[in-house]
CSV table of N, CA and C in Angstrom, one decimal:
chain,number,residue,atom,x,y,z
A,1,MET,N,-16.8,-7.1,12.3
A,1,MET,CA,-15.3,-6.8,12.5
A,1,MET,C,-15.0,-5.5,11.9
A,2,CYS,N,-14.6,-4.6,13.0
A,2,CYS,CA,-14.3,-3.1,12.5
A,2,CYS,C,-12.8,-3.0,12.4
A,3,ILE,N,-12.4,-2.8,11.4
A,3,ILE,CA,-10.9,-2.5,10.8
A,3,ILE,C,-10.8,-0.9,10.9
A,4,THR,N,-9.6,-0.5,11.6
A,4,THR,CA,-9.1,0.8,11.4
A,4,THR,C,-7.8,0.9,10.8
A,5,ILE,N,-7.8,2.0,9.9
A,5,ILE,CA,-6.6,2.1,9.1
A,5,ILE,C,-5.7,3.3,9.7
A,6,ASP,N,-4.6,2.9,9.9
A,6,ASP,CA,-3.5,4.1,10.6
A,6,ASP,C,-2.5,4.2,9.3
A,7,VAL,N,-2.1,5.6,9.2
A,7,VAL,CA,-0.8,5.8,8.2
A,7,VAL,C,0.1,6.7,9.0
A,8,VAL,N,1.3,6.2,9.1
A,8,VAL,CA,2.4,6.8,9.8
A,8,VAL,C,3.6,6.9,8.9
A,9,GLU,N,4.1,8.3,8.8
A,9,GLU,CA,5.2,8.4,8.0
A,9,GLU,C,6.2,9.6,8.3
A,10,ASP,N,7.2,9.4,7.9
A,10,ASP,CA,8.2,10.6,8.0
A,10,ASP,C,8.8,11.1,6.8
A,11,SER,N,9.8,11.7,6.7
A,11,SER,CA,10.4,12.3,5.2
A,11,SER,C,10.9,11.0,4.3
A,12,LEU,N,11.2,9.9,5.0
A,12,LEU,CA,11.9,8.9,4.3
A,12,LEU,C,10.9,7.6,4.0
A,13,CYS,N,10.0,7.3,4.9
A,13,CYS,CA,9.3,6.0,4.8
A,13,CYS,C,8.0,6.2,5.4
A,14,GLY,N,7.1,5.2,5.1
A,14,GLY,CA,5.8,5.2,5.8
A,14,GLY,C,5.4,3.7,6.2
A,15,THR,N,4.3,3.7,6.9
A,15,THR,CA,3.5,2.4,7.1
A,15,THR,C,2.1,2.7,7.1
A,16,VAL,N,1.4,1.9,6.4
A,16,VAL,CA,-0.1,1.9,6.4
A,16,VAL,C,-0.5,0.4,7.2
A,17,SER,N,-1.3,0.5,8.0
A,17,SER,CA,-1.6,-0.5,9.1
A,17,SER,C,-3.0,-0.6,9.2
A,18,ALA,N,-3.5,-2.0,9.3
A,18,ALA,CA,-4.7,-2.3,9.5
A,18,ALA,C,-4.8,-2.9,10.9
A,19,LYS,N,-5.7,-2.5,11.8
A,19,LYS,CA,-6.0,-3.0,13.2
A,19,LYS,C,-7.2,-3.4,13.5
A,20,ILE,N,-7.6,-4.3,14.2
A,20,ILE,CA,-8.5,-4.7,14.9
A,20,ILE,C,-8.5,-4.7,16.3
A,21,ASN,N,-9.3,-4.0,17.2
A,21,ASN,CA,-9.1,-3.8,18.6
A,21,ASN,C,-7.8,-3.4,18.8
A,22,ASN,N,-7.3,-2.4,18.1
A,22,ASN,CA,-5.9,-1.8,18.4
A,22,ASN,C,-4.8,-2.8,18.0
A,23,GLN,N,-5.1,-4.2,17.5
A,23,GLN,CA,-3.9,-5.0,17.2
A,23,GLN,C,-3.7,-5.0,15.7
A,24,VAL,N,-2.6,-4.9,15.2
A,24,VAL,CA,-2.3,-4.9,14.2
A,24,VAL,C,-2.3,-6.3,13.3
A,25,ILE,N,-3.2,-6.3,12.3
A,25,ILE,CA,-3.5,-7.4,11.4
A,25,ILE,C,-2.7,-7.5,10.1
A,26,GLY,N,-2.2,-6.1,9.7
A,26,GLY,CA,-1.7,-6.1,8.4
A,26,GLY,C,-0.9,-4.8,8.3
A,27,ARG,N,0.2,-4.7,7.3
A,27,ARG,CA,1.0,-3.6,7.0
A,27,ARG,C,1.4,-3.6,5.7
A,28,LEU,N,1.7,-2.4,5.4
A,28,LEU,CA,2.3,-2.2,3.9
A,28,LEU,C,3.3,-1.1,4.2
A,29,LEU,N,4.6,-1.5,3.9
A,29,LEU,CA,5.7,-0.6,4.1
A,29,LEU,C,6.3,0.1,3.0
A,30,TYR,N,6.4,1.3,3.1
A,30,TYR,CA,6.9,2.0,1.7
A,30,TYR,C,8.2,3.1,2.0
A,31,ASN,N,8.8,3.3,0.9
A,31,ASN,CA,9.8,4.5,1.1
A,31,ASN,C,9.3,5.6,0.3
A,32,LYS,N,9.9,6.7,0.6
A,32,LYS,CA,9.6,7.9,-0.2
A,32,LYS,C,10.9,8.7,-0.7
A,33,LEU,N,10.8,8.7,-2.0
A,33,LEU,CA,12.0,9.4,-2.6
A,33,LEU,C,11.5,10.4,-3.7
A,34,GLU,N,11.6,11.7,-3.3
A,34,GLU,CA,11.0,12.9,-3.9
A,34,GLU,C,9.4,12.7,-4.3
A,35,ASN,N,9.2,12.7,-5.6
A,35,ASN,CA,7.8,12.5,-5.7
A,35,ASN,C,7.2,10.9,-6.1
A,36,THR,N,8.1,10.0,-5.5
A,36,THR,CA,7.7,8.5,-5.7
A,36,THR,C,7.8,7.8,-4.3
A,37,LEU,N,6.7,6.9,-4.4
A,37,LEU,CA,6.4,5.9,-3.2
A,37,LEU,C,6.7,4.7,-3.7
A,38,ILE,N,7.8,3.8,-3.0
A,38,ILE,CA,8.2,2.6,-3.3
A,38,ILE,C,7.7,1.6,-2.3
A,39,ILE,N,6.7,0.8,-2.8
A,39,ILE,CA,6.2,-0.2,-1.9
A,39,ILE,C,7.2,-1.3,-1.6
A,40,LYS,N,7.8,-1.5,-0.4
A,40,LYS,CA,8.7,-2.6,-0.1
A,40,LYS,C,8.1,-3.7,0.2
A,41,SER,N,7.1,-3.8,1.0
A,41,SER,CA,6.6,-5.1,1.5
A,41,SER,C,4.9,-4.9,2.1
A,42,THR,N,4.3,-6.1,1.8
A,42,THR,CA,2.9,-6.1,2.5
A,42,THR,C,2.9,-7.4,3.3
A,43,SER,N,2.4,-7.3,4.6
A,43,SER,CA,2.4,-8.6,5.3
A,43,SER,C,0.9,-8.4,6.0
A,44,ILE,N,0.3,-9.6,6.0
A,44,ILE,CA,-1.0,-9.8,6.5
A,44,ILE,C,-1.0,-11.0,7.4
A,45,GLU,N,-1.7,-10.8,8.7
A,45,GLU,CA,-1.8,-12.2,9.6
A,45,GLU,C,-2.5,-13.1,8.9
A,46,SER,N,-2.1,-14.4,9.1
A,46,SER,CA,-2.7,-15.4,8.3
A,46,SER,C,-4.1,-15.6,8.5
A,47,VAL,N,-4.8,-15.6,9.5
A,47,VAL,CA,-6.0,-15.8,9.7
A,47,VAL,C,-6.8,-14.7,8.9
A,48,TYR,N,-6.4,-13.5,8.6
A,48,TYR,CA,-7.0,-12.4,7.7
A,48,TYR,C,-6.6,-12.7,6.3
A,49,MET,N,-5.9,-13.5,5.8
A,49,MET,CA,-5.4,-13.6,4.3
A,49,MET,C,-6.7,-13.4,3.4
A,50,SER,N,-7.7,-14.1,3.7
A,50,SER,CA,-8.8,-14.1,2.7
A,50,SER,C,-9.7,-12.9,2.8
A,51,LYS,N,-9.4,-12.1,3.6
A,51,LYS,CA,-10.4,-10.9,3.9
A,51,LYS,C,-10.1,-9.6,3.2
A,52,ARG,N,-9.0,-9.7,2.2
A,52,ARG,CA,-8.7,-8.6,1.3
A,52,ARG,C,-8.0,-7.3,2.0
A,53,ILE,N,-7.5,-7.8,3.1
A,53,ILE,CA,-6.8,-6.6,4.0
A,53,ILE,C,-5.7,-5.9,3.1
A,54,GLY,N,-4.8,-6.9,2.6
A,54,GLY,CA,-3.7,-6.3,1.8
A,54,GLY,C,-4.3,-5.5,0.6
A,55,SER,N,-5.4,-5.9,0.0
A,55,SER,CA,-5.9,-4.7,-1.0
A,55,SER,C,-6.4,-3.6,-0.5
A,56,LEU,N,-7.1,-3.8,0.6
A,56,LEU,CA,-7.3,-2.4,1.2
A,56,LEU,C,-6.3,-1.5,1.5
A,57,LEU,N,-5.2,-2.1,2.1
A,57,LEU,CA,-4.2,-1.1,2.4
A,57,LEU,C,-3.3,-0.9,1.1
A,58,PHE,N,-3.2,-1.7,0.0
A,58,PHE,CA,-2.7,-1.0,-1.2
A,58,PHE,C,-3.5,0.0,-1.8
A,59,TYR,N,-4.8,-0.2,-1.9
A,59,TYR,CA,-5.6,1.1,-2.4
A,59,TYR,C,-5.7,2.2,-1.5
A,60,MET,N,-5.5,2.1,-0.4
A,60,MET,CA,-5.3,3.3,0.5
A,60,MET,C,-4.0,4.2,0.0
A,61,LEU,N,-3.1,3.5,-0.2
A,61,LEU,CA,-1.7,4.2,-0.6
A,61,LEU,C,-1.9,4.7,-2.1
A,62,ILE,N,-2.6,4.1,-2.8
A,62,ILE,CA,-2.9,4.3,-4.3
A,62,ILE,C,-3.7,5.6,-4.3
A,63,GLU,N,-4.7,5.8,-3.4
A,63,GLU,CA,-5.6,7.0,-3.4
A,63,GLU,C,-4.7,8.1,-2.8
A,64,ARG,N,-3.8,7.9,-1.8
A,64,ARG,CA,-2.9,9.1,-1.4
A,64,ARG,C,-1.9,9.6,-2.6
A,65,ALA,N,-1.4,8.6,-3.3
A,65,ALA,CA,-0.4,8.9,-4.4
A,65,ALA,C,-1.3,9.5,-5.4
A,66,ARG,N,-2.5,9.3,-5.9
A,66,ARG,CA,-3.3,10.0,-6.7
A,66,ARG,C,-3.6,11.6,-6.3
A,67,LEU,N,-4.0,11.6,-4.8
A,67,LEU,CA,-4.3,13.0,-4.5
A,67,LEU,C,-2.9,13.8,-4.2
A,68,GLU,N,-1.8,13.2,-4.1
A,68,GLU,CA,-0.6,14.0,-3.7
A,68,GLU,C,0.3,14.1,-4.8
A,69,LYS,N,-0.1,13.5,-6.0
A,69,LYS,CA,0.7,13.4,-7.3
A,69,LYS,C,2.0,12.7,-7.3
A,70,TYR,N,1.9,11.6,-6.6
A,70,TYR,CA,3.0,10.7,-6.5
A,70,TYR,C,3.0,9.7,-7.5
A,71,LYS,N,4.1,9.0,-7.9
A,71,LYS,CA,4.2,8.0,-8.7
A,71,LYS,C,4.6,6.7,-8.0
A,72,VAL,N,4.0,5.5,-8.2
A,72,VAL,CA,4.5,4.3,-7.2
A,72,VAL,C,5.1,3.3,-7.9
A,73,VAL,N,6.2,2.8,-7.2
A,73,VAL,CA,7.1,1.9,-7.6
A,73,VAL,C,6.9,0.6,-6.7
A,74,PRO,N,6.3,-0.7,-7.3
A,74,PRO,CA,6.0,-1.8,-6.6
A,74,PRO,C,7.3,-2.6,-6.5
A,75,HIS,N,7.8,-2.9,-5.3
A,75,HIS,CA,9.1,-3.6,-5.0
A,75,HIS,C,8.7,-5.2,-4.4
A,76,CYS,N,7.5,-5.2,-4.0
A,76,CYS,CA,7.0,-6.7,-3.4
A,76,CYS,C,6.0,-7.2,-4.5
A,77,MET,N,6.0,-8.7,-4.4
A,77,MET,CA,5.1,-9.3,-5.3
A,77,MET,C,3.7,-9.1,-5.2
A,78,PHE,N,3.2,-8.8,-4.1
A,78,PHE,CA,1.9,-8.5,-4.2
A,78,PHE,C,1.4,-7.1,-4.8
A,79,ALA,N,2.2,-6.0,-4.7
A,79,ALA,CA,2.0,-4.9,-5.4
A,79,ALA,C,2.3,-4.9,-6.8
A,80,ILE,N,3.3,-5.7,-7.2
A,80,ILE,CA,3.7,-6.1,-8.6
A,80,ILE,C,2.4,-6.6,-9.5
A,81,GLU,N,1.8,-7.6,-8.7
A,81,GLU,CA,0.7,-8.3,-9.3
A,81,GLU,C,-0.5,-7.4,-9.6
A,82,LYS,N,-0.8,-6.6,-8.4
A,82,LYS,CA,-1.7,-5.6,-8.5
A,82,LYS,C,-1.7,-4.8,-9.7
A,83,PHE,N,-0.6,-4.2,-9.8
A,83,PHE,CA,-0.2,-3.3,-11.1
A,83,PHE,C,-0.4,-4.0,-12.2
A,84,ARG,N,0.1,-5.3,-12.4
A,84,ARG,CA,-0.2,-6.1,-13.7
A,84,ARG,C,-1.4,-6.5,-14.2
A,85,LYS,N,-2.4,-6.5,-13.2
A,85,LYS,CA,-3.7,-7.0,-13.2
A,85,LYS,C,-4.8,-5.9,-13.3
A,86,ASP,N,-4.3,-4.7,-12.8
A,86,ASP,CA,-5.4,-3.5,-12.7
A,86,ASP,C,-5.3,-2.4,-13.7
A,87,ALA,N,-5.6,-2.4,-14.7
A,87,ALA,CA,-5.2,-1.3,-15.9
A,87,ALA,C,-5.6,0.1,-15.4
A,88,SER,N,-6.5,0.3,-14.3
A,88,SER,CA,-6.5,1.5,-13.9
A,88,SER,C,-5.6,2.2,-13.2
A,89,LEU,N,-4.6,1.3,-12.7
A,89,LEU,CA,-3.4,1.9,-12.0
A,89,LEU,C,-2.3,2.5,-12.7
A,90,LYS,N,-2.4,2.6,-14.3
A,90,LYS,CA,-1.3,3.2,-15.0
A,90,LYS,C,-1.0,4.5,-14.6
A,91,ASP,N,-2.0,5.2,-14.2
A,91,ASP,CA,-1.7,6.7,-13.9
A,91,ASP,C,-0.6,6.9,-12.8
A,92,VAL,N,-0.5,6.1,-11.9
A,92,VAL,CA,0.2,6.3,-10.8
A,92,VAL,C,1.6,5.2,-10.8
A,93,TRP,N,1.5,4.4,-11.9
A,93,TRP,CA,2.5,3.4,-11.9
A,93,TRP,C,3.8,3.9,-12.7
A,94,PHE,N,5.2,4.1,-11.7
A,94,PHE,CA,6.2,4.6,-12.3
A,94,PHE,C,7.0,3.3,-12.9
A,95,ASN,N,7.0,3.3,-14.2
A,95,ASN,CA,7.4,2.0,-14.7
A,95,ASN,C,8.4,2.4,-16.0
């Protein structure tokens, strides 16, 4: 299974998508506000729920936040739980 990750964004919002054979199997949606990324939602096709696709998308956005000096605000339960459980995310958590 070869997964490709696409990031598409404009000045206000963005999407991190996971695809297999050009079919979207997961998405993380976020808004941009100054130096902050606000994670709105994470959705994964049910057959891929156990494959950690959501985590892959989440940590791709976290790496971008670190590289570009953004803070991250989690607004969906998936992202909130990631921040609560992973102490290494404190540097990017806008809390």
